[in-house]
Coordinates of C-alpha atoms in Angstrom, one line a residue:
X1 CA -19.3 -4.2 1.9
X2 CA -19.9 -1.9 5.2
X3 CA -16.7 -2.1 7.5
X4 CA -15.8 -0.9 11.0
X5 CA -13.0 1.2 11.6
X6 CA -11.8 2.7 15.2
X7 CA -9.7 5.6 14.7
X8 CA -8.0 7.4 16.9
X9 CA -9.0 10.9 17.9
X10 CA -6.5 12.7 16.1
X11 CA -6.8 10.4 13.5
X12 CA -9.9 11.4 12.4
X13 CA -9.7 14.6 13.1
X14 CA -7.3 14.9 10.3
X15 CA -9.4 13.0 7.5
X16 CA -12.7 15.1 9.4
X17 CA -10.0 18.2 8.0
X18 CA -9.2 16.8 4.9
X19 CA -12.9 16.2 4.5
X20 CA -13.2 19.4 5.0
X21 CA -10.5 21.1 2.7
X22 CA -11.3 18.8 -0.2
X23 CA -14.7 18.5 0.2
X24 CA -14.0 14.8 -0.2
X25 CA -16.1 11.9 1.5
X26 CA -14.6 10.5 4.2
X27 CA -14.9 7.1 3.6
X28 CA -13.7 8.3 -0.1
X29 CA -10.9 9.6 1.2
X30 CA -10.4 6.0 4.3
X31 CA -11.4 3.5 0.5
X32 CA -8.4 5.5 -1.4
X33 CA -5.7 6.0 1.8
X34 CA -6.9 1.8 1.9
X35 CA -5.7 1.5 -1.9
X36 CA -2.8 3.3 -1.0
X37 CA -1.7 1.2 1.6
X38 CA -2.6 -2.0 0.5
X39 CA -0.6 -1.3 -2.8
X40 CA 2.3 -1.0 -0.6
X41 CA 2.1 -3.8 1.4
X42 CA 1.9 -6.1 -1.5
X43 CA 4.7 -5.1 -3.2
X44 CA 6.9 -5.1 0.1
X45 CA 5.3 -8.1 1.5
X46 CA 4.8 -9.8 -1.7
X47 CA 8.0 -8.7 -3.5
X48 CA 9.8 -9.7 0.0
X49 CA 9.0 -13.0 -0.7
X50 CA 9.9 -13.0 -4.1
X51 CA 14.2 -12.1 -3.4
X52 CA 15.3 -15.7 -1.3
X53 CA 14.8 -17.0 -5.2
X54 CA 17.0 -14.4 -6.7
X55 CA 19.3 -13.4 -4.0
X56 CA 22.1 -15.3 -5.1
X57 CA 21.6 -14.7 -9.1
X58 CA 24.4 -13.0 -11.0
X59 CA 23.5 -10.0 -12.8
X60 CA 24.8 -12.2 -15.7
X61 CA 22.3 -15.1 -15.0
X62 CA 19.4 -12.4 -14.2
X63 CA 20.3 -10.2 -18.0
X64 CA 20.2 -14.5 -19.5
X65 CA 16.8 -15.4 -17.7
X66 CA 15.4 -11.8 -18.9
X67 CA 16.6 -11.9 -22.7
X68 CA 18.8 -9.2 -22.4
X69 CA 22.0 -10.6 -21.9
X70 CA 24.0 -12.2 -24.5

């Protein structure tokens, strides 16, 4: 699905240089950037949401719950 992105001139120039240097299309480069960025945001933000429920658990409790402890 097409989307419209507004990029700064600096970012546009960097993207253009990268496309020329690698022979990859700007669209592919943008898609790869977004995939990596979304993955990083998911890891950061979704893990932040999960941490408060585990923050008070001791290492012994975590090991027991994982099946690794006695």
